[in-house]
Amino acid sequence: MTTHLPLYLAAFAVALGVLIVVHEFGHYLVARWCGVKVLRFSVGFGKVLWMRRFGADGTEWALAVFPLGGFVRMLDEREGQVAPHELPRAFNRQSVWRRFLIVAAGPAANLLLAVLLYWFLFMQGSEELRPILATPPAATAAAAAAIEDGETVLSVNGRPVTTWQELRWELTRVALDHVPVRLEVVNQRQEISIRLLATDAVEEDDLAKDLPGRLGLRLYRPHLAPVVGEVLPGSAAEQAGLRTGDEVLGIDEAPVTEWHEVVGQVRKSPGATLRFAVKRGDDVLTLKVMPSRADEQGQAVGRIGIVVRNDPAQHALLFTSVRYGASAAFGKALRQTWEMAGFSLRMIGRMLTGDLSWKNLSGPVTIADYAGQSARMGVLPYLNFLALISISLGVLNLLPIPVLDGGHLLYYVAEIVKGGPLSERVMEIGQQIGLALLLMLMAFAFYNDINRLISG
C-alpha cells in the first residue's frame, strides 16, 4: 500500500466524497420535495473550509475539515428561533410520515447508487473465469465429494452460476449458515452429477479469505507454458528487465515448467528478491525481481505485473464473456443490491449474536486499501468497489441505533405506534446510548485495522 500511497488516498477520498454527497443529497432532495427549508448542505464536520450560498432559500453549501461524513441542516424549532411565516417549512412541523421519508432518503440514495453502478457494470460486460474445477487436495470436502478434474459447476444449491466469481459468492451465502453445499456439475464427457460438500470445517475467517480453497475447490489449470505475454508498465517485472516473450526457466534455481508455478512462487514472496532464470531468444539471463506487496482478502501476496502469453484455444476454454441488455442488467442489479444488503445484515446479526467475530469489521484504513487496490485494477473494478461500499453505508445507516438514520426511523415508528412523539428525555437517553454504541463500533474497526497492519 505504501508504494502507491497517493493513488490509495485519492481513491479513498473520491469514494468517500461520492458516498457522502449521494447520501446527503438523498436527504436534501426529499426535504425539498416535502417543502422543508434546507439551511446547510455540508460535506464533512467541524471548521468550514469553503462555503457558498445557492438557490431561492440561500442554502449554504459547505466543505468542512473532517470529511468522514456530512449533514443536511434543516429549519427546525428545536435548534433556534423560526419566523412565524416559515413555521410550515420547519422539519419538526412535518407529519411523521414526511419526516420518515426525509430521513430514510439518505440510505435509500446509497442503495440506489449501488443499483445504478451495478446496472452500468452488467451492461458494460466483462470477461470472467468459468467455474471449472481442478482435482481437489486430499482430505478436503471437495475430495470427499469426489470432484473430478475439469468438472464445470452449473449451480450451487439450485442457483445457476456461470463464473468463478458467482461460485464464490454463492458458496459464501451458503457456508454462512453451515449447511451442505449442493453442486450441480458437468464433466468433460458432458455427464451431469450432483456433488455434496460438507461445510462443518468452515471457520469464520474463511468467509473473508479463500472459502473455495478451504472446501478444496480449486480453479482448473490447463498446461500454460511459463512465457510472458505482457509486462505491465511501472511494475516490478518491468523494473527488473523482464520482457514480452521471455520464457521463465526457473526461480531461485528451482526449475519451472508451468505458468502457475511462477504465479505461486511470486504470490508467496512479497518483498523478497527472486532470481529469475529466463530464456530470451538464444540467451539465458538471470534477473532479480522483487514482488510488490498487495493485500488480498486479508493476506499479503506478491505481484510483479506480468501476464501469461495468450493461447486463444485455452482462453476460450477458461473465460466467458458476460454482458446483459439494459432490462436484464437492471433486474440483475436490483437482485445483486438486494442480496448484498441482506448478506451485510446477516453478517451484522451474526456478529451481534457472537456467531461471527468482530474481527470481520473493517475501518477506514482497510477500506482505503481496498479502494486503492480496486483503482489499480481499473475503472470497472473501482466502480464495483464503490457499489459494494455504498450498500454497506446504506445498510449501516439503517441500523436502529440512535444517532444513525435508522435510530431516527425507530423513533418515528414508535411515534406512529404510540400516537405521539417520544419524550425529549427518552430520545436524549437514546442518543447517548447510540453515541456510545457508535464509538464502540468505530473503536473495533480501528483496532481491526491496526491488527491487520501489524499482522500484514
PDB file of N, CA and C in Angstrom, residues 27 33 44 53 69 134 147 150 162 202 213 223 239 285 299 322 406 424 444 449 455:
ATOM      1  N   HIS A  27     -31.194  13.031   1.381  1.00  0.00           N
ATOM      2  CA  HIS A  27     -31.918  13.802   2.401  1.00  0.00           C
ATOM      3  C   HIS A  27     -32.391  15.136   1.832  1.00  0.00           C
ATOM      4  N   TRP A  33     -38.587  18.313  -1.582  1.00  0.00           N
ATOM      5  CA  TRP A  33     -39.846  17.799  -2.132  1.00  0.00           C
ATOM      6  C   TRP A  33     -40.980  17.910  -1.108  1.00  0.00           C
ATOM      7  N   GLY A  44     -18.523  16.866   5.369  1.00  0.00           N
ATOM      8  CA  GLY A  44     -17.536  16.991   6.442  1.00  0.00           C
ATOM      9  C   GLY A  44     -18.117  17.690   7.654  1.00  0.00           C
ATOM     10  N   ARG A  53     -23.515  30.216  -1.023  1.00  0.00           N
ATOM     11  CA  ARG A  53     -24.978  30.160  -0.923  1.00  0.00           C
ATOM     12  C   ARG A  53     -25.578  30.029  -2.320  1.00  0.00           C
ATOM     13  N   GLY A  69     -17.913  12.111   6.844  1.00  0.00           N
ATOM     14  CA  GLY A  69     -19.358  12.212   6.987  1.00  0.00           C
ATOM     15  C   GLY A  69     -19.858  13.533   6.448  1.00  0.00           C
ATOM     16  N   ALA A 134     -10.501 -28.014 -10.571  1.00  0.00           N
ATOM     17  CA  ALA A 134      -9.337 -28.895 -10.675  1.00  0.00           C
ATOM     18  C   ALA A 134      -9.486 -30.050  -9.692  1.00  0.00           C
ATOM     19  N   ILE A 147     -15.080 -34.745  -6.443  1.00  0.00           N
ATOM     20  CA  ILE A 147     -14.949 -33.779  -7.537  1.00  0.00           C
ATOM     21  C   ILE A 147     -13.865 -34.260  -8.497  1.00  0.00           C
ATOM     22  N   GLY A 150     -11.588 -30.914 -14.162  1.00  0.00           N
ATOM     23  CA  GLY A 150     -12.255 -30.425 -15.366  1.00  0.00           C
ATOM     24  C   GLY A 150     -13.758 -30.321 -15.267  1.00  0.00           C
ATOM     25  N   THR A 162     -22.366 -19.001 -13.617  1.00  0.00           N
ATOM     26  CA  THR A 162     -21.680 -19.070 -14.910  1.00  0.00           C
ATOM     27  C   THR A 162     -20.230 -18.619 -14.814  1.00  0.00           C
ATOM     28  N   VAL A 202     -15.696 -25.273   7.886  1.00  0.00           N
ATOM     29  CA  VAL A 202     -15.518 -23.861   7.530  1.00  0.00           C
ATOM     30  C   VAL A 202     -15.505 -23.009   8.792  1.00  0.00           C
ATOM     31  N   GLY A 213     -11.071 -22.470  -1.595  1.00  0.00           N
ATOM     32  CA  GLY A 213      -9.871 -23.233  -1.276  1.00  0.00           C
ATOM     33  C   GLY A 213     -10.020 -24.026   0.006  1.00  0.00           C
ATOM     34  N   HIS A 223      -2.391 -26.851 -19.044  1.00  0.00           N
ATOM     35  CA  HIS A 223      -0.965 -26.553 -19.155  1.00  0.00           C
ATOM     36  C   HIS A 223      -0.770 -25.185 -19.798  1.00  0.00           C
ATOM     37  N   GLN A 239      10.742  -3.124 -14.016  1.00  0.00           N
ATOM     38  CA  GLN A 239      11.932  -2.574 -13.364  1.00  0.00           C
ATOM     39  C   GLN A 239      13.079  -3.581 -13.338  1.00  0.00           C
ATOM     40  N   LEU A 285      19.238 -15.575 -19.293  1.00  0.00           N
ATOM     41  CA  LEU A 285      19.590 -14.462 -18.410  1.00  0.00           C
ATOM     42  C   LEU A 285      19.117 -14.744 -16.998  1.00  0.00           C
ATOM     43  N   GLN A 299      -4.752 -11.183   3.313  1.00  0.00           N
ATOM     44  CA  GLN A 299      -3.451 -11.837   3.290  1.00  0.00           C
ATOM     45  C   GLN A 299      -2.493 -11.074   2.376  1.00  0.00           C
ATOM     46  N   VAL A 322     -19.399 -12.028 -20.232  1.00  0.00           N
ATOM     47  CA  VAL A 322     -20.675 -11.826 -19.540  1.00  0.00           C
ATOM     48  C   VAL A 322     -21.153 -10.403 -19.802  1.00  0.00           C
ATOM     49  N   GLY A 406     -31.182   5.127  11.024  1.00  0.00           N
ATOM     50  CA  GLY A 406     -32.058   4.055  11.479  1.00  0.00           C
ATOM     51  C   GLY A 406     -32.602   4.295  12.871  1.00  0.00           C
ATOM     52  N   GLU A 424     -38.668  14.062  25.186  1.00  0.00           N
ATOM     53  CA  GLU A 424     -37.304  14.535  24.940  1.00  0.00           C
ATOM     54  C   GLU A 424     -36.305  13.747  25.772  1.00  0.00           C
ATOM     55  N   PHE A 444     -13.731  -0.754  17.498  1.00  0.00           N
ATOM     56  CA  PHE A 444     -13.496  -2.100  16.978  1.00  0.00           C
ATOM     57  C   PHE A 444     -12.885  -2.040  15.581  1.00  0.00           C
ATOM     58  N   ASP A 449      -8.198  -2.590  12.013  1.00  0.00           N
ATOM     59  CA  ASP A 449      -7.289  -2.013  11.020  1.00  0.00           C
ATOM     60  C   ASP A 449      -5.843  -2.103  11.484  1.00  0.00           C
ATOM     61  N   SER A 455      -0.159  -7.443  11.500  1.00  0.00           N
ATOM     62  CA  SER A 455      -0.010  -8.847  11.094  1.00  0.00           C
ATOM     63  C   SER A 455       0.348  -8.991   9.626  1.00  0.00           C
TER      64      SER A 455
END
